[in-house]
Amino acid sequence: MASDTPESLMALCTDFCLRNLDGTLGYLLDKETLRLHPDIFLPSEICDRLVNEYVELVNAACNFEPHESFFSLFSDPRSTRLTRIHLREDLVQDQDLEAIRKQDLVELYLTNCEKLSAKSLQTLRSFSHTLVSLSLFGCTNIFYEEENPGGCEDEYLVNPTCQVLVKDFTFEGFSRLRFLNLGRMIDWVPVESLLRPLNSLAALDLSGIQTSDAAFLTQWKDSLVSLVLYNMDLSDDHIRVIVQLHKLRHLDISRDRLSSYYKFKLTREVLSLFVQKLGNLMSLDISGHMILENCSISKMEEEAGQTSIEPSKSSIIPFRALKRPLQFLGLFENSLCRLTHIPAYKVSGDKNEEQVLNAIEAYTEHRPEITSRAINLLFDIARIERCNQLLRALKLVITALKCHKYDRNIQVTGSAALFYLTNSEYRSEQSVKLRRQVIQVVLNGMESYQEVTVQRNCCLTLCNFSIPEELEFQYRRVNELLLSILNPTRQDESIQRIAVHLCNALVCQVDNDHKEAVGKMGFVVTMLKLIQKKLLDKICDQVMEFSWSALWNITDETPDNCEMFLNFNGMKLFLDCLKEFPEKQELHRNMLGLLGNVAEVKELRPQLMTSQFISVFRSFEPILRLLPQGISPVSQHWATWALYNLVSVYPDKYCPLLIKEGGLPLLRDIIKMATARQETKEMARKVIEHCSNFKEENMDTSR
């Protein structure tokens, strides 16, 4: 069972301050620029948390508005201290880094910050004397500067502002830098000259960068402990260089199997070289590689004995020479993952749930293309089998969806997986806190990704929750999203059906304040538009029935919504539906239940008794069906009220009809019914009395 422990006081205070910057930490200068209050002094632990949590809120909480001058709060190191910050996506611009240039940063992670230009390279120099860890992963424009600002406007150019590559920047002066990530940079960045000034690199990530000559890596053969060359097109020359890096503990030469064609093929000899030459190796990732020759033991040996991680029993022959099992072995989309005896404590692959979860965990941050395929495998496991590590699976999918909210593949596969991971089979294992996290990430997906498959998956996932109880903490937001989905111009019937069902459930069993608020959002009007569209198409389906049911629920004891129904031609649609679909009993029940709510509003009753409305009732059968329904006293009351109005205003026409169709016994039953309202019973007595008087007045006494 997941923990329902409350958030820490630090987390709550951080969140509150970030949502109320003007009034807690800072004040507005010139009505737009944030400044820290002069009497506030914050240590690095709090400053780092504020910045990192701010980035998280901007990227993951769609209802959080970023502040343009947020980073100016940390411009003065005498009152604020930043040391370790992680910034990502388009949130960060050149002026933001410039605002904190006086800080002594030790760790700066910039991930996919595509708005950063060469101006930020100069700002990085401000941190050169303190930086130990730096990531520029996916910051593809940071090595560009404008050659001729304003003088080039061709929208078809790759760089519309006439940007040119900066070639004179190096890491000269970054004497303390030990960890550097340049993954997903553009190919023509001069990596070798860029890195040459760094004397003691311990970790280097060159994911996606192509370099034919890797000899420059040997300058760190006595210091490099981690090397990532994901999606680099390798050659035998690269391998000869890699095996000289004898201090390596982590080596990643994995690739995306579905990207471009790679000539290099892994061989048994290469794997043997890694084991022989890299004696300190604890982690190796060879995911996506095709193995050129057989590296595994025979099938008979495979099946003998219990599963083991001991190198001496390894199914992968070159790994039998390992001194100890690896801490991690990446084999995702590599045939070796299906072997039995793999000498590693943790393996990423596609053989089973454990391997798939390891893959999602390892690749989420920087490899969405791999992560989406791993989540798709998890989706199949949750759908077909049973997920044994539910809490871990849920948390990993939530993290991936937060991290890549604009990646279509992640959003599609992630939202689909959530549907199966939150169904009733797993419910008892999930805490309130975790289920709320799922709801948040689902709503984020609906809000930021207007795509049919994602929206359908998200709506289906919401159906796994107790509605309205579990959605009440996001009540307004979820209603707004569903109403936007229900725009009648949308043609996807399945989404409409699910969204109307959710809307109906959301306005059932909630207080009147909630109903009135949702009505003002356009709920009543949206449902009427859906009904109107179905009428035009002459279709009575679940969308039509759910829409009337939703109107029935939202008008219950809410006069404003009842009035809105009448003001937007609700009565005309009511009559048109009765005429078009005379045999649809469930539809009639919902429609008449709605009118029962309207009838309870004394001021609106005259609008119900129009001649057009009365002319429809050639038979009392639709109304009489509501009389025995003790479970629905509102409908029962309306039906009784409608009969009373008809027999009292038009006794000659409707008293005989009511007697003929057996209405009087039903009314007598209401009077005896314990669950019926007192005012309903009184109305029933009056109807019986009218009919009795009519019979007496019209009795033949001529004999």
XYZ file of N, CA and C in Angstrom, residues 462-580:
357
model
N -9.958 8.703 -16.185
C -10.765 9.389 -15.169
C -11.974 8.549 -14.758
N -12.458 7.713 -15.667
C -13.607 6.846 -15.350
C -13.261 5.806 -14.282
N -11.958 5.569 -14.049
C -11.549 4.603 -13.024
C -11.638 5.161 -11.609
N -11.966 6.448 -11.495
C -11.994 7.086 -10.176
C -13.428 7.240 -9.682
N -13.578 7.346 -8.357
C -14.901 7.590 -7.781
C -15.275 9.031 -8.063
N -16.371 9.190 -8.820
C -16.779 10.529 -9.246
C -18.107 10.860 -8.569
N -18.229 12.039 -7.974
C -17.286 13.167 -8.045
C -16.241 13.193 -6.931
N -16.287 12.262 -5.955
C -15.481 12.393 -4.733
C -13.992 12.590 -5.027
N -13.406 11.707 -5.846
C -11.947 11.756 -6.049
C -11.508 12.911 -6.948
N -12.438 13.489 -7.689
C -12.081 14.598 -8.577
C -12.418 15.962 -7.986
N -12.961 15.963 -6.787
C -13.463 17.223 -6.219
C -12.350 18.238 -5.982
N -11.125 17.764 -5.701
C -10.032 18.705 -5.441
C -9.597 19.447 -6.720
N -10.057 18.969 -7.886
C -9.790 19.645 -9.160
C -11.112 19.875 -9.907
N -12.167 20.130 -9.145
C -13.526 20.105 -9.705
C -13.711 21.096 -10.849
N -13.345 22.339 -10.628
C -13.549 23.350 -11.664
C -12.730 23.035 -12.920
N -11.477 22.665 -12.691
C -10.572 22.410 -13.818
C -11.047 21.243 -14.683
N -11.460 20.152 -14.048
C -11.879 18.980 -14.819
C -13.153 19.274 -15.606
N -14.065 20.051 -15.025
C -15.278 20.420 -15.756
C -14.973 21.300 -16.956
N -14.076 22.248 -16.765
C -13.700 23.131 -17.880
C -13.089 22.331 -19.027
N -12.236 21.376 -18.688
C -11.594 20.553 -19.721
C -12.614 19.693 -20.461
N -13.522 19.094 -19.721
C -14.531 18.231 -20.350
C -15.464 19.038 -21.245
N -15.842 20.232 -20.810
C -16.727 21.067 -21.628
C -16.024 21.513 -22.909
N -14.718 21.737 -22.830
C -13.993 22.107 -24.049
C -13.915 20.927 -25.016
N -13.810 19.713 -24.458
C -13.794 18.504 -25.297
C -15.149 18.316 -25.989
N -16.223 18.730 -25.304
C -17.574 18.488 -25.817
C -18.045 19.531 -26.823
N -17.109 20.261 -27.378
C -17.478 21.184 -28.456
C -18.148 20.379 -29.568
N -19.377 20.715 -29.917
C -20.116 19.895 -30.891
C -19.458 19.781 -32.256
N -18.498 20.650 -32.548
C -17.829 20.556 -33.851
C -16.914 19.337 -33.917
N -16.562 18.802 -32.742
C -15.708 17.612 -32.737
C -16.512 16.407 -33.209
N -15.875 15.574 -34.001
C -16.593 14.467 -34.610
C -16.362 13.126 -33.916
N -15.409 13.068 -32.982
C -15.091 11.785 -32.372
C -16.168 11.373 -31.375
N -16.988 10.412 -31.778
C -18.134 9.987 -30.974
C -17.716 9.345 -29.655
N -16.615 8.564 -29.684
C -16.220 7.846 -28.464
C -15.814 8.823 -27.371
N -15.087 9.885 -27.734
C -14.692 10.886 -26.733
C -15.930 11.600 -26.207
N -16.832 11.972 -27.106
C -18.066 12.652 -26.682
C -18.833 11.807 -25.673
N -18.949 10.521 -25.970
C -19.724 9.629 -25.108
C -19.106 9.551 -23.707
N -17.774 9.381 -23.661
C -17.094 9.266 -22.363
C -17.163 10.594 -21.605
N -16.943 11.707 -22.331
C -16.925 13.024 -21.690
C -18.295 13.390 -21.120
N -19.366 13.065 -21.863
C -20.719 13.347 -21.354
C -21.007 12.495 -20.127
N -20.576 11.242 -20.175
C -20.745 10.366 -19.008
C -20.046 10.963 -17.784
N -18.819 11.457 -17.980
C -18.069 12.061 -16.875
C -18.754 13.325 -16.368
N -19.213 14.152 -17.304
C -19.922 15.378 -16.913
C -21.149 15.051 -16.075
N -21.873 14.041 -16.507
C -23.079 13.628 -15.788
C -22.731 13.182 -14.368
N -21.661 12.374 -14.262
C -21.254 11.878 -12.948
C -20.765 13.015 -12.047
N -20.135 14.020 -12.654
C -19.573 15.128 -11.875
C -20.641 16.020 -11.247
N -21.822 16.093 -11.875
C -22.868 16.962 -11.323
C -23.908 16.169 -10.529
N -23.631 14.889 -10.347
C -24.526 14.047 -9.552
C -24.002 13.993 -8.121
N -24.848 14.213 -7.176
C -24.498 14.120 -5.751
C -23.428 15.125 -5.328
N -23.481 16.340 -5.886
C -22.635 17.426 -5.386
C -23.547 18.537 -4.885
N -22.998 19.452 -4.090
C -23.847 20.498 -3.529
C -24.254 21.514 -4.594
N -25.239 22.313 -4.261
C -25.814 23.243 -5.237
C -24.830 24.307 -5.688
N -23.904 24.697 -4.803
C -22.896 25.689 -5.194
C -22.056 25.178 -6.354
N -21.667 23.899 -6.271
C -20.905 23.289 -7.367
C -21.716 23.303 -8.662
N -22.981 22.922 -8.556
C -23.836 22.866 -9.752
C -24.002 24.240 -10.385
N -24.217 25.245 -9.546
C -24.386 26.600 -10.081
C -23.109 27.085 -10.754
N -21.960 26.778 -10.140
C -20.672 27.192 -10.713
C -20.451 26.540 -12.072
N -20.768 25.250 -12.171
C -20.596 24.526 -13.439
C -21.588 25.040 -14.482
N -22.783 25.368 -14.032
C -23.769 25.942 -14.957
C -23.257 27.221 -15.592
N -22.606 28.062 -14.778
C -22.064 29.322 -15.295
C -20.891 29.112 -16.242
N -20.250 27.948 -16.147
C -19.149 27.635 -17.074
C -19.666 27.311 -18.474
N -20.975 27.094 -18.593
C -21.545 26.755 -19.892
C -22.020 25.326 -19.999
N -22.165 24.658 -18.856
C -22.554 23.249 -18.850
C -23.918 23.041 -19.510
N -24.917 23.824 -19.078
C -26.282 23.658 -19.600
C -26.308 23.909 -21.102
N -25.654 24.976 -21.514
C -25.638 25.338 -22.940
C -24.946 24.259 -23.763
N -23.826 23.726 -23.248
C -23.085 22.685 -23.974
C -23.942 21.442 -24.171
N -24.660 21.017 -23.126
C -25.514 19.833 -23.235
C -26.645 20.068 -24.253
N -27.213 21.267 -24.230
C -28.294 21.574 -25.174
C -27.780 21.562 -26.609
N -26.553 22.034 -26.807
C -25.970 22.013 -28.157
C -25.745 20.589 -28.640
N -25.295 19.722 -27.730
C -25.111 18.312 -28.097
C -26.445 17.677 -28.486
N -27.486 17.977 -27.709
C -28.823 17.435 -27.995
C -29.321 17.951 -29.338
N -29.109 19.227 -29.568
C -29.548 19.832 -30.834
C -28.871 19.165 -32.028
N -27.557 18.893 -31.878
C -26.807 18.240 -32.964
C -27.346 16.832 -33.214
N -27.635 16.095 -32.158
C -28.173 14.750 -32.320
C -29.567 14.780 -32.961
N -30.353 15.779 -32.589
C -31.679 15.928 -33.197
C -31.580 16.165 -34.692
N -30.657 17.038 -35.079
C -30.463 17.323 -36.509
C -30.068 16.058 -37.262
N -29.255 15.226 -36.605
C -28.815 13.974 -37.230
C -29.833 12.849 -37.062
N -30.933 13.135 -36.308
C -31.976 12.145 -36.021
C -31.395 10.890 -35.365
N -30.505 11.115 -34.408
C -29.842 10.014 -33.698
C -30.141 10.108 -32.209
N -30.624 9.010 -31.664
C -30.794 8.923 -30.211
C -29.844 7.848 -29.700
N -28.695 8.287 -29.203
C -27.679 7.350 -28.725
C -27.339 7.670 -27.270
N -26.220 7.122 -26.792
C -25.828 7.348 -25.396
C -25.507 8.812 -25.124
N -24.939 9.499 -26.117
C -24.627 10.914 -25.934
C -25.912 11.701 -25.676
N -26.947 11.385 -26.451
C -28.241 12.047 -26.274
C -28.816 11.739 -24.882
N -28.830 10.467 -24.502
C -29.407 10.077 -23.211
C -28.609 10.642 -22.040
N -27.243 10.558 -22.129
C -26.399 11.099 -21.063
C -26.563 12.610 -20.928
N -26.759 13.296 -22.060
C -26.902 14.760 -22.032
C -28.164 15.161 -21.272
N -29.281 14.472 -21.552
C -30.517 14.753 -20.822
C -30.371 14.379 -19.339
N -29.684 13.264 -19.076
C -29.467 12.849 -17.693
C -28.623 13.883 -16.946
N -27.589 14.414 -17.641
C -26.737 15.438 -17.029
C -27.538 16.700 -16.722
N -28.444 17.066 -17.632
C -29.300 18.237 -17.400
C -30.248 17.983 -16.230
N -30.729 16.777 -16.134
C -31.597 16.398 -15.008
C -30.842 16.609 -13.681
N -29.583 16.144 -13.653
C -28.794 16.256 -12.423
C -28.423 17.699 -12.089
N -28.019 18.458 -13.106
C -27.500 19.799 -12.813
C -28.614 20.801 -12.494
N -29.859 20.457 -12.845
C -30.973 21.366 -12.532
C -31.636 21.028 -11.192
N -31.200 19.948 -10.563
C -31.815 19.547 -9.294
C -31.574 20.606 -8.213
N -32.653 21.234 -7.765
C -32.598 22.245 -6.703
C -31.660 23.408 -7.021
N -31.522 23.716 -8.303
C -30.711 24.875 -8.719
C -31.533 25.722 -9.699
N -32.301 26.675 -9.185
C -33.187 27.492 -10.025
C -32.468 28.203 -11.167
N -31.228 28.653 -10.928
C -30.499 29.361 -11.988
C -30.287 28.472 -13.205
N -29.930 27.216 -12.960
C -29.707 26.292 -14.075
C -31.023 25.925 -14.764
N -32.085 25.826 -13.983
C -33.413 25.568 -14.563
C -33.805 26.710 -15.506
N -33.580 27.925 -15.037
C -33.918 29.091 -15.859
C -33.066 29.127 -17.125
N -31.789 28.744 -16.978
C -30.892 28.704 -18.134
C -31.399 27.700 -19.170
N -31.881 26.580 -18.682
C -32.437 25.562 -19.578
C -33.572 26.151 -20.415
N -34.476 26.877 -19.772
C -35.606 27.479 -20.501
C -35.144 28.600 -21.425
N -34.209 29.425 -20.970
C -33.755 30.576 -21.753
C -33.039 30.179 -23.035
N -32.435 28.983 -23.038
C -31.700 28.541 -24.225
C -32.475 27.468 -24.994
N -33.786 27.695 -25.107
C -34.670 26.851 -25.939
C -34.743 25.403 -25.484
N -34.595 25.181 -24.183
C -34.674 23.816 -23.679
C -36.028 23.171 -23.907
N -37.122 23.962 -23.752
C -38.457 23.391 -23.943
C -38.693 22.964 -25.380
N -38.175 23.740 -26.310
C -38.339 23.376 -27.727
C -37.619 22.059 -28.013
N -36.403 21.919 -27.471
C -35.665 20.673 -27.671
C -36.382 19.508 -26.998
N -36.969 19.764 -25.836
C -37.745 18.738 -25.143
C -38.876 18.222 -26.037
N -39.628 19.149 -26.591
C -40.774 18.778 -27.432
C -40.327 18.095 -28.715
N -39.245 18.612 -29.299
C -38.736 18.016 -30.546
C -38.245 16.592 -30.318
N -37.625 16.368 -29.154
C -37.129 15.018 -28.845
C -38.287 14.051 -28.618
N -39.325 14.513 -27.912
C -40.502 13.663 -27.704
C -41.125 13.264 -29.031
N -41.154 14.217 -29.937
C -41.776 13.975 -31.245
C -40.925 13.047 -32.109
N -39.597 13.269 -32.061
C -38.685 12.514 -32.924
C -38.442 11.097 -32.415
